[in-house]
Tab-separated table of C-alpha atoms in Angstrom:
chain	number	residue	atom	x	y	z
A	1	UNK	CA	156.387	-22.380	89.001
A	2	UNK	CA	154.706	-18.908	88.915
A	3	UNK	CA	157.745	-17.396	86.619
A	4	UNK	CA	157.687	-20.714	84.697
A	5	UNK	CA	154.182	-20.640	83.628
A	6	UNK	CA	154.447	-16.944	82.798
A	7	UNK	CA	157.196	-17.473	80.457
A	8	UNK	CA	155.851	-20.557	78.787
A	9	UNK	CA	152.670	-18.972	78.107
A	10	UNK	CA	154.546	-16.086	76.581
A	11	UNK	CA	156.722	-18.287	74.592
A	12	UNK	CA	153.774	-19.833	73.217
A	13	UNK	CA	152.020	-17.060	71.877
A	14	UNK	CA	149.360	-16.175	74.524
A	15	UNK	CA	147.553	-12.584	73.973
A	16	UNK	CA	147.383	-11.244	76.979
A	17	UNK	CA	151.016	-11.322	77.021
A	18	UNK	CA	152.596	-10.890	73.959
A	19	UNK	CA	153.338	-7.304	74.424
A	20	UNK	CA	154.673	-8.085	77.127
A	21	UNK	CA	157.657	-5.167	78.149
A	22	UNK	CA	161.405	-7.004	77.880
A	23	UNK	CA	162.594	-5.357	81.304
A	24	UNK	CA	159.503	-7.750	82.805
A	25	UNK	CA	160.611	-10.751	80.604
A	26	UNK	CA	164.493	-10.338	81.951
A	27	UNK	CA	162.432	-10.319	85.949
A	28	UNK	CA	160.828	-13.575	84.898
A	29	UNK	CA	163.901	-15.164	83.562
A	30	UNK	CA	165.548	-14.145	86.570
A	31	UNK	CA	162.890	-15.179	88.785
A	32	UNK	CA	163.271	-18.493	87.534
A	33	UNK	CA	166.989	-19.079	88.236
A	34	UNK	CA	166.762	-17.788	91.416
A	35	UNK	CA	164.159	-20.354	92.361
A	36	UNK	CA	166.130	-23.369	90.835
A	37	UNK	CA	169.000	-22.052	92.384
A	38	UNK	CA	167.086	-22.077	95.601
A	39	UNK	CA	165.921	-25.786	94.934
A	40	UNK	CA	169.321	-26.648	94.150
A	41	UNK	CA	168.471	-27.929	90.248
A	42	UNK	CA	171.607	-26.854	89.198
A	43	UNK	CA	171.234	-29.538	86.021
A	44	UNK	CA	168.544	-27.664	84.624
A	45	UNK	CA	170.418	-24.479	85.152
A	46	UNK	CA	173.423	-25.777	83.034
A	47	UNK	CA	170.847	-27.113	80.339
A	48	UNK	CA	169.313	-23.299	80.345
A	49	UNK	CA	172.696	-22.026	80.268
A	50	UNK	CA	174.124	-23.669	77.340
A	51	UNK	CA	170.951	-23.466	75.622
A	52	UNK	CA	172.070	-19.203	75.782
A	53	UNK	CA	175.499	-19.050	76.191
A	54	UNK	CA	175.828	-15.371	75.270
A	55	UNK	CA	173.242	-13.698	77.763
A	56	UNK	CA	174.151	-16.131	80.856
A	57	UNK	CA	178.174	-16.418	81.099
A	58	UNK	CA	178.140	-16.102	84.608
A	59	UNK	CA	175.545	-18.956	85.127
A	60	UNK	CA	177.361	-20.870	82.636
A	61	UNK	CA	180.996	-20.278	84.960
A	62	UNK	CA	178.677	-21.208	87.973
A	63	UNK	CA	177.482	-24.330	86.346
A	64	UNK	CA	180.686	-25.144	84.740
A	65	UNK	CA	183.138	-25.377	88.662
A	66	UNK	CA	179.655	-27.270	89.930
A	67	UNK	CA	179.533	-30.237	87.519
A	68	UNK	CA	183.748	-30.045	87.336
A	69	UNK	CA	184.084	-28.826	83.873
A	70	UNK	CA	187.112	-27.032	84.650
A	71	UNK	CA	188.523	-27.030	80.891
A	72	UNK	CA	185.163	-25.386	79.507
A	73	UNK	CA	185.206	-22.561	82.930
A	74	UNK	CA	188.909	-22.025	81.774
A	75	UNK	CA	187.553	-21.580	77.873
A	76	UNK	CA	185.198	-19.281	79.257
A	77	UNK	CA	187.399	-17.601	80.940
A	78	UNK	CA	189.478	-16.597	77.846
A	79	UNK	CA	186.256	-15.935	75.316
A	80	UNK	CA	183.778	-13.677	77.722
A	81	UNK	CA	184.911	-9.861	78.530
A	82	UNK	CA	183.417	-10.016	82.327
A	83	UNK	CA	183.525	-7.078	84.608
A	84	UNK	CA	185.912	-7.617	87.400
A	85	UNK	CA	183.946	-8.610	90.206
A	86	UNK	CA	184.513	-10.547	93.901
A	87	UNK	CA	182.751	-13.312	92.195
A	88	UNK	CA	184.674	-13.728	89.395
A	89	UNK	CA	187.979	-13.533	91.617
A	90	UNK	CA	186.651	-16.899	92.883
A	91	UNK	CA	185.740	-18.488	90.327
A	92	UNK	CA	189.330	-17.746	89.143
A	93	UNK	CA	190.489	-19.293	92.362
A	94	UNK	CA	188.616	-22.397	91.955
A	95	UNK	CA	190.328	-23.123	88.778
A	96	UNK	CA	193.778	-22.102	90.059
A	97	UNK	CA	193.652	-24.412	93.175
A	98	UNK	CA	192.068	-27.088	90.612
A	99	UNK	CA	195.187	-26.766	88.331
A	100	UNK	CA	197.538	-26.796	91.539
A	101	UNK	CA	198.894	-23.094	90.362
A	102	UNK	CA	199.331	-22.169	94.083
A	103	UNK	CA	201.022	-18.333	93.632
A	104	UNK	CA	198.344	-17.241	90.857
A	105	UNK	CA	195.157	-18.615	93.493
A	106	UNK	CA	196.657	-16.999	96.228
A	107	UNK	CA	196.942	-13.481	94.033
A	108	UNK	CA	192.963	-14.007	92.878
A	109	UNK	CA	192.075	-14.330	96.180
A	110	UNK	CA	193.734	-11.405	97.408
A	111	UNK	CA	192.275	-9.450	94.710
A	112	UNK	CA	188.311	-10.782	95.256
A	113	UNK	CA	188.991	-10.330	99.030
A	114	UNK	CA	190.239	-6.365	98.408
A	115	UNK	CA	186.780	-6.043	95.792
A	116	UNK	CA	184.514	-7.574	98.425
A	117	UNK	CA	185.339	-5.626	100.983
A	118	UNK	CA	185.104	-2.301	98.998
A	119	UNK	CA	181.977	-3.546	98.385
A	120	UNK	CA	181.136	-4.151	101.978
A	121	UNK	CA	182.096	-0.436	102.796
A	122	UNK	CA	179.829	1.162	100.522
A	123	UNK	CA	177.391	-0.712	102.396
A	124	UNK	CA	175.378	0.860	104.804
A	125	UNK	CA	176.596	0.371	108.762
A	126	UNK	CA	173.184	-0.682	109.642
A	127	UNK	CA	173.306	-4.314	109.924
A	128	UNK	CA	170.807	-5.632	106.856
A	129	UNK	CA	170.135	-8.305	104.446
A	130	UNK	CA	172.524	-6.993	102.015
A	131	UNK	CA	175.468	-7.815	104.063
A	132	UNK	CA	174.541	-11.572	103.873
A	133	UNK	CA	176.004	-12.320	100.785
A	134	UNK	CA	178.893	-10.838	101.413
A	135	UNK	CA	179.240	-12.422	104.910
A	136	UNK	CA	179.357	-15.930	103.036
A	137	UNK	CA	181.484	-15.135	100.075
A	138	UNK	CA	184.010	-14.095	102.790
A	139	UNK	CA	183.765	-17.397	104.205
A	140	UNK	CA	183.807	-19.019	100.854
A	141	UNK	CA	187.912	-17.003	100.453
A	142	UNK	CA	188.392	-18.579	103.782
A	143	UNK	CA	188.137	-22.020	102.870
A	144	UNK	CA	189.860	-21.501	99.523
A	145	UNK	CA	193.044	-20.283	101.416
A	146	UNK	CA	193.066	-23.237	103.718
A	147	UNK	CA	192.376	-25.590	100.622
A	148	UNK	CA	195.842	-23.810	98.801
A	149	UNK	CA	197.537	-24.705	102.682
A	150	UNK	CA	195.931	-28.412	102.346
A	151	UNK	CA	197.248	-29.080	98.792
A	152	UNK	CA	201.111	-27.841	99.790
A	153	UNK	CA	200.781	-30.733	103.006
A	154	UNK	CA	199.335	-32.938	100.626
A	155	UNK	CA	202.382	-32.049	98.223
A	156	UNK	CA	204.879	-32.311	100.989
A	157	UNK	CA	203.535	-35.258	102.306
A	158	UNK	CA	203.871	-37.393	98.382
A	159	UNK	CA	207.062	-36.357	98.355
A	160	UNK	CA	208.376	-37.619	101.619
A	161	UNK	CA	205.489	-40.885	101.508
A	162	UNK	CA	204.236	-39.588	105.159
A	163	UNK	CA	200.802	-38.934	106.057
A	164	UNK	CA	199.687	-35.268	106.868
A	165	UNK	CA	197.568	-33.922	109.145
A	166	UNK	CA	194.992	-32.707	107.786
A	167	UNK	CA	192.651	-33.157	111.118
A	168	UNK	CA	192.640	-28.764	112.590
A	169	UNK	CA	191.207	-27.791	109.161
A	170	UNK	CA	188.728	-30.770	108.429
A	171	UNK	CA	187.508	-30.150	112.225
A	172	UNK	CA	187.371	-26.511	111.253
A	173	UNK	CA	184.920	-27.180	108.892
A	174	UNK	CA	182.710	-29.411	110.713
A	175	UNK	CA	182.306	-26.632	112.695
A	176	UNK	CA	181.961	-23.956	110.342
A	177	UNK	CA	178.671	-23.839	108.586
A	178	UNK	CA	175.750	-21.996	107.272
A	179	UNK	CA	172.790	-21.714	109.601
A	180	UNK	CA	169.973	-24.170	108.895
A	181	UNK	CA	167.952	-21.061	107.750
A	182	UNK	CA	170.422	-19.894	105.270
A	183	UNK	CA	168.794	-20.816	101.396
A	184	UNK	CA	170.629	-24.043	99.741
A	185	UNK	CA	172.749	-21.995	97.332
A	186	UNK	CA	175.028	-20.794	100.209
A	187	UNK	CA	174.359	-24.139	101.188
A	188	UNK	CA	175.687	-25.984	97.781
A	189	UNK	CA	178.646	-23.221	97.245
A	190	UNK	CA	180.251	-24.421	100.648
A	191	UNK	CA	179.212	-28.168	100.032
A	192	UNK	CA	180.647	-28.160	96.553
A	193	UNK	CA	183.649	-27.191	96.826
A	194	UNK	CA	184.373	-28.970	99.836
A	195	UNK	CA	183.376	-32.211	97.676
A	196	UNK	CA	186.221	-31.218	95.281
A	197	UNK	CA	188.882	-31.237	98.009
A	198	UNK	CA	187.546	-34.152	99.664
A	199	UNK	CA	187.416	-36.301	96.426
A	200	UNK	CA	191.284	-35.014	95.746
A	201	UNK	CA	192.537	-35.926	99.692
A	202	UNK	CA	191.116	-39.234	99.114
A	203	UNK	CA	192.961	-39.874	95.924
A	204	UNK	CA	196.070	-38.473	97.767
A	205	UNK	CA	195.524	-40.384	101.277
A	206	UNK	CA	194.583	-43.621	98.777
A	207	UNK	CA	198.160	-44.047	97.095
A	208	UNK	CA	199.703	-43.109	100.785
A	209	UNK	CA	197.603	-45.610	102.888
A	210	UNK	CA	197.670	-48.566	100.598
A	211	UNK	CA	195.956	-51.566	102.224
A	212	UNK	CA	197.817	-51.239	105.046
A	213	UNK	CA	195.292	-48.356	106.582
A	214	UNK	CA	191.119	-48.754	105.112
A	215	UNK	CA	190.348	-46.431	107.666
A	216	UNK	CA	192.890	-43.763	105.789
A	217	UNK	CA	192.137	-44.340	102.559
A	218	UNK	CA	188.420	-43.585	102.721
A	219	UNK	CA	188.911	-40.538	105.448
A	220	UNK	CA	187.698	-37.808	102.392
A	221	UNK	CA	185.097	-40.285	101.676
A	222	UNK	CA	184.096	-40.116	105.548
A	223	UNK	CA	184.103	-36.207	105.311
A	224	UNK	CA	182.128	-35.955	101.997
A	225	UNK	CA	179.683	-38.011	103.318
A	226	UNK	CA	178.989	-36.013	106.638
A	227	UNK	CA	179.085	-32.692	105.116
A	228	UNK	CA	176.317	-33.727	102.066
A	229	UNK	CA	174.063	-35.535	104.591
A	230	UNK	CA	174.154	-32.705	106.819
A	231	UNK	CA	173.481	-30.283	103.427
A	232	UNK	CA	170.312	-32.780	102.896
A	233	UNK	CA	169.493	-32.560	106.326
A	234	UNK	CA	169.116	-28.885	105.791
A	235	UNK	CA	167.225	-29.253	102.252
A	236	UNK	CA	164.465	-31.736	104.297
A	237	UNK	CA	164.234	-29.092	107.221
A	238	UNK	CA	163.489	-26.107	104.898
A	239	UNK	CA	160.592	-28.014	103.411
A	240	UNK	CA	162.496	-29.092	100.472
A	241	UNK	CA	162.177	-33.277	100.361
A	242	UNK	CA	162.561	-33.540	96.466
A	243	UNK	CA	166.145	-31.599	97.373
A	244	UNK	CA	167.357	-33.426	99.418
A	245	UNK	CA	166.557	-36.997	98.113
A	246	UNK	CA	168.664	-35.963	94.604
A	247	UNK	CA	171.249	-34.578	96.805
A	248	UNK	CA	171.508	-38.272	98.415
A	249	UNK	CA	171.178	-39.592	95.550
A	250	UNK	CA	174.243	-38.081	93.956
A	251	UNK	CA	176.671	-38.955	97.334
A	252	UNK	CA	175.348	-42.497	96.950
A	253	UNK	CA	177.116	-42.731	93.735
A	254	UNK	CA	179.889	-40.934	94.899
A	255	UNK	CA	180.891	-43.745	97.850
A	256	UNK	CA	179.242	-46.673	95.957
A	257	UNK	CA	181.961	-49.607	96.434
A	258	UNK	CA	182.808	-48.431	100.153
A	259	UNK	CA	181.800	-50.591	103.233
A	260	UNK	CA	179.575	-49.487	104.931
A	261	UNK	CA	181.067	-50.096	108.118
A	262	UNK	CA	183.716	-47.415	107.226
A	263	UNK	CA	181.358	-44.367	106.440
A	264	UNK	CA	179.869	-43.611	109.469
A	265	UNK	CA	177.624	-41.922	108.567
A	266	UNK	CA	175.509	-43.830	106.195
A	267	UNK	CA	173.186	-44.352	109.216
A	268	UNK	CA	172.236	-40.441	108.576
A	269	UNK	CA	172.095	-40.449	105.354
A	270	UNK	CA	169.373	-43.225	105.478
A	271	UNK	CA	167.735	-41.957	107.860
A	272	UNK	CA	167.418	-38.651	105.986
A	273	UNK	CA	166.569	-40.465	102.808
A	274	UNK	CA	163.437	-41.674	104.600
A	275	UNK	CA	162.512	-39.497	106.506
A	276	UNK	CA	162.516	-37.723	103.022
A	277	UNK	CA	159.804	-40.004	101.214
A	278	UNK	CA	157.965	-39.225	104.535
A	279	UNK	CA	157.390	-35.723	103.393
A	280	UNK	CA	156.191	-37.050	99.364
A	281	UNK	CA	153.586	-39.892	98.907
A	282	UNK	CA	154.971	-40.585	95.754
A	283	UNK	CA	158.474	-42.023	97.016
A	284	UNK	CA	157.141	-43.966	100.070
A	285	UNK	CA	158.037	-47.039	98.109
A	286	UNK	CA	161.255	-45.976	97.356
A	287	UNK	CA	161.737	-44.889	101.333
A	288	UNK	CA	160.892	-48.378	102.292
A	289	UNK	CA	162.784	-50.271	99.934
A	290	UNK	CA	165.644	-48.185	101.019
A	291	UNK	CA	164.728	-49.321	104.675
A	292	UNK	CA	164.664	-52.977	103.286
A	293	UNK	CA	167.732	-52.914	101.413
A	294	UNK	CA	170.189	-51.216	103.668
A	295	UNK	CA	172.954	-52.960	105.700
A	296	UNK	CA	172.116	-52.473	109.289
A	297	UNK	CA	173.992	-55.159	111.018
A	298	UNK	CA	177.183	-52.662	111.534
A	299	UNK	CA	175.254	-49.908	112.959
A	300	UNK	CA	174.323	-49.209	116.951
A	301	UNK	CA	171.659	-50.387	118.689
A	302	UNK	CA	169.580	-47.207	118.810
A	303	UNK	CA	169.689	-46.287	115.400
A	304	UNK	CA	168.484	-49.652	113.939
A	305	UNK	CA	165.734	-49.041	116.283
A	306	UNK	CA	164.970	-45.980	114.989
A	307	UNK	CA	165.302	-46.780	111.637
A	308	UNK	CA	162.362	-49.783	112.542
A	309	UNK	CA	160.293	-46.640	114.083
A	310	UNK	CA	160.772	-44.979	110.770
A	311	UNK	CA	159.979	-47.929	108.953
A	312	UNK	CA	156.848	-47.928	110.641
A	313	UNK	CA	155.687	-44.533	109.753
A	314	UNK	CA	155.700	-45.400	106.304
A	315	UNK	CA	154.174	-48.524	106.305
A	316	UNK	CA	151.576	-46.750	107.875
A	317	UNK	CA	151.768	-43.903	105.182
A	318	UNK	CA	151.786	-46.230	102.393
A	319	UNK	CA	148.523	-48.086	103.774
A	320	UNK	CA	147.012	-44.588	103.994
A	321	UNK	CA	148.002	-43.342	100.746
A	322	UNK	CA	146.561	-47.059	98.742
A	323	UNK	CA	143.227	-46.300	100.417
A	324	UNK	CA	143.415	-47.697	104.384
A	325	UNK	CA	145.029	-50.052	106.661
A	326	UNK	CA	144.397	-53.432	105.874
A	327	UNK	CA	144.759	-56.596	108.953
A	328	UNK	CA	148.267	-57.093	107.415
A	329	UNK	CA	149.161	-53.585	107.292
A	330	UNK	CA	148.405	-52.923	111.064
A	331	UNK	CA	150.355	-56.630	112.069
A	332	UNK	CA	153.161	-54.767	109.661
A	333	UNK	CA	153.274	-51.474	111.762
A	334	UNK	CA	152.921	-52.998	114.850
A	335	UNK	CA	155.595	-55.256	114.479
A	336	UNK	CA	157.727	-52.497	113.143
A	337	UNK	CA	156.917	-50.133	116.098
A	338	UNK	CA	157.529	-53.307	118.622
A	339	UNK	CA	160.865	-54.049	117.300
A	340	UNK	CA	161.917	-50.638	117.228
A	341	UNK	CA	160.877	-50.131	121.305
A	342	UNK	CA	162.393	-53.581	121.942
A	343	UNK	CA	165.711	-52.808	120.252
A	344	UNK	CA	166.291	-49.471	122.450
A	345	UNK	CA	163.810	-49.099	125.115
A	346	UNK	CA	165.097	-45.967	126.133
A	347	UNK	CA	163.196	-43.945	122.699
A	348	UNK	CA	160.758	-41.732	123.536
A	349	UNK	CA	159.804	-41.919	119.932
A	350	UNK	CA	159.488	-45.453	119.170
A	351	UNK	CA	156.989	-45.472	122.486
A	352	UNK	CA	155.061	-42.260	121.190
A	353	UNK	CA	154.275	-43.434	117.756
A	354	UNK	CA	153.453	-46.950	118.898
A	355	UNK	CA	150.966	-45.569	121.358
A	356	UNK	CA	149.587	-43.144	118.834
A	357	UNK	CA	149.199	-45.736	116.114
A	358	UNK	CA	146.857	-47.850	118.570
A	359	UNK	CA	145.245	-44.940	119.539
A	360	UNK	CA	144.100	-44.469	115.943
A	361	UNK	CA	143.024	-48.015	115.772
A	362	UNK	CA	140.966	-47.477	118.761
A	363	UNK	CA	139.372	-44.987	118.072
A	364	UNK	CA	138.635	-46.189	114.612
A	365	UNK	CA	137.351	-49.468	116.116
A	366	UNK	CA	134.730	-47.834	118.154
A	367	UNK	CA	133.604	-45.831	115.123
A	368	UNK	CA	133.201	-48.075	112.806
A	369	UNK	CA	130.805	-49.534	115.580
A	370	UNK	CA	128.645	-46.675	115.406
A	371	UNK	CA	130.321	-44.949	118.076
A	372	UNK	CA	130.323	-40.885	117.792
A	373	UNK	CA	133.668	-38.809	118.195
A	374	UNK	CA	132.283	-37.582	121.367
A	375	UNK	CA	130.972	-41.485	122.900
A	376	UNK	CA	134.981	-42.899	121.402
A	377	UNK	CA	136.269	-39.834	123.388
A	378	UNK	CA	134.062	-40.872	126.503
A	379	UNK	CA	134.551	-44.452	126.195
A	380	UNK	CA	138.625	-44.090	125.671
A	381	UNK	CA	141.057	-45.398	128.998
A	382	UNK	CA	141.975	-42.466	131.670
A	383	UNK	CA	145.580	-41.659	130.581
C-alpha cells in the first residue's frame, strides 16, 4: 500500500514529489509487484502488464503461462529480444510440454538446468537467502521432467485404451512441497502448473474411464483440489485471509458440476473458506452462508462437527461485529457449539469454545449486575 500511495501521489502531480529521481520511481514500481506477487493478485499484475507491454515482458510471460494464454506467451516469445536466463528456459518449457513437443522441452530444460546451476556456483558457499530461489526453481525443472514422463504414459496409454499409472509421481508431489513459511509466489509457481497437468490427466483419464469408473474420471480433479486447498491453507496461515478466499474461489469454479462425495477434500476446502471469513469481519456472512449451503451429509462424523464448532465462532463474530449478542444469538451459538460436542464428543475444541462462550456470558451477566471484574472473578465456580 506504502509503494501504491507513493506512486499515485506522484502520478497525480503532488510537489513534494515531482522531482522525484527515476531510479526511485523504477524501486516503487518494483516494490509494488513484488507485494502483489506476494498476495498472489496475479490479475492485477496482468492488467499492469498489458497496460506497459514494452518495460514488463517478463511479467507479461509470467502472467501469460498463469492465466493459460499460451498463444500470446508463444507471440511473446517471437517479438521480445530477452537475455537468456534459467527463467526464461522455463517458461520455454511450459509452452513446449503445453504443445506436447516432448524433444524441444526436454532440450530447454537441460539448458535452464546448466544456467541455474552456473548461477548457483557463483554463489557464495555460505548457506544464505540467495540460494532460495534457486533451491525452488530447481524443484520447479523437477516437476517439469516428470510432467514430459506423465504426458508419454498418458500418450501410451490412448493409444492402447489402458489406464496408466500415474500414482509414484502424483504421491511424489503430495509429498513434495514448499514449507508453510515459504512466500505464496513459490507457492502459486508449484500450484499452477500442477493445475495445468491435473486439468489435462483429467481430460485424458475422462475419455479412458467413461462411466464405467467416476472415481477415475475425476482423479485430477481429486488432486487439484488437495493441492489448492492446501496452497490456501498456507495463504490463511501467513496472515493472508483475502488470499486465500480468491484462491478458493477460483478451484470452486474449477470442480463446479462434481459430487461432492467424489472430491474428498471439499471438507478442507470449507473449512478453510471459513475459517477464512474468521480472520475479516466483512465476509462473516459469506463464511456462514457457505456453512449453510454446503452438502455435509457425505462427510465423517468429526468434521461435520467441527464444521458446527466453526459455525459457532462466527455466529458469535457476526453478533459481535452488528453491535452484541442478542437472546437469539446466544440460543444460536449454543446450539451450534452443542451440536458440534454431541456429533464427536471426542473434540477438544468443540468443548473449549463451548465452555469459553459461557464463560463470557457469565461473566457478562454478573457485570451488567453491577458486579466489578475483580467481585465476577471472586464470585466465578472453582475450576
Amino acid at each position: 500500500d506504502a509503494y501504491a500511495e507513493c506512486m499515485s501521489r506522484w502520478q497525480a502531480g503532488e510537489m513534494t514529489l515531482v522531482n522525484t529521481p527515476q531510479p526511485e520511481l523504477a524501486l516503487w514500481e518494483e516494490g509494488i509487484v513484488r507485494s502483489a506477487k506476494a498476495l498472489n493478485q496475479w490479475e492485477l499484475l496482468s492488467e499492469y502488464a498489458k497496460a506497459w507491454p514494452g518495460s514488463q515482458p517478463a511479467l507479461l510471460m509470467e502472467c501469460a503461462w498463469k492465466s493459460a494464454d499460451w498463444e500470446r506467451l508463444r507471440d511473446l516469445f517471437r517479438r521480445c529480444d530477452m537475455r537468456s536466463q534459467a527463467a526464461l528456459k522455463m517458461l520455454q518449457t511450459y509452452a513446449a510440454i503445453h504443445d506436447g513437443k516432448l524433444a524441444e522441452a526436454e532440450g530447454r530444460c537441460n539448458e535452464g538446468i546448466q544456467i541455474a546451476l552456473a548461477q548457483w556456483c557463483s554463489l557464495p558457499p555460505v548457506s544464505l537467502s540467495s540460494h532460495t530461489h534457486l533451491l525452488q526453481m530447481f524443484q520447479q525443472f523437477q516437476e517439469l521432467q516428470e510432467s514430459a514422463q506423465m504426458l508419454l504414459e498418458l500418450n501410451t496409454a490412448q493409444r492402447n485404451n489402458q489406464v496408466p499409472d500415474l500414482n509414484s509421481i502424483l504421491v511424489t508431489w503430495r509429498e513434495r512441497l514448499p514449507n508453510v513459511w515459504e512466500e505464496l509466489p513459490a507457492w502459486n509457481d508449484l500450484v499452477s502448473w500442477r493445475n495445468h497437468m491435473f486439468s489435462h490427466i483429467n481430460n485424458v483419464l475422462g475419455r479412458l474411464a467413461g462411466s464405467e469408473n467416476p472415481a477415475l474420471a475425476t482423479k485430477g480433479y481429486r488432486e487439484l483440489l488437495w493441492t489448492v486447498v492446501r496452497f490456501a491453507h498456507v495463504a490463511r496461515r501467513q496472515n493472508l485471509p483475502q488470499a486465500c478466499v480468491s484462491i478458493i474461489a477460483k478451484v470452486q469454479t474449477v470442480t463446479a458440476g462434481v459430487a461432492g462425495e467424489q472430491l474428498h477434500d471439499a471438507f478442507s476446502k470449507l473449512r478453510e473458506q471459513a475459517r477464512s471469513c474468521l480472520q475479516m469481519p466483512q465476509y462473516l456472512k459469506q463464511g456462514l452462508q457457505a456453512l449453510l449451503q454446503a452438502d455435509v451429509q457425505f462427510m465423517a462424523t468429526p468434521q461435520r462437527a467441527e464444521l458446527f464448532a466453526t459455525k459457532g465462532e462466527l455466529l458469535l463474530a457476526l453478533a459481535d461485529a452488528s453491535g452484541g449478542l442478542s437472546a437469539g444469538d446466544e440460543e444460536a451459538v449454543s446450539q451450534a457449539f452443542a451440536t458440534a460436542v454431541s456429533l464427536h464428543a471426542e473434540m477438544p475444541r468443540g468443548w473449549l469454545l463451548w465452555a469459553l462462550f459461557y464463560d463470557r456470558a457469565y461473566r457478562t451477566l454478573l457485570a451488567g449486575n453491577g458486579g466489578s471484574a475483580m467481585q465476577v472473578d471472586a464470585a466465578a465456580p472453582p475450576p
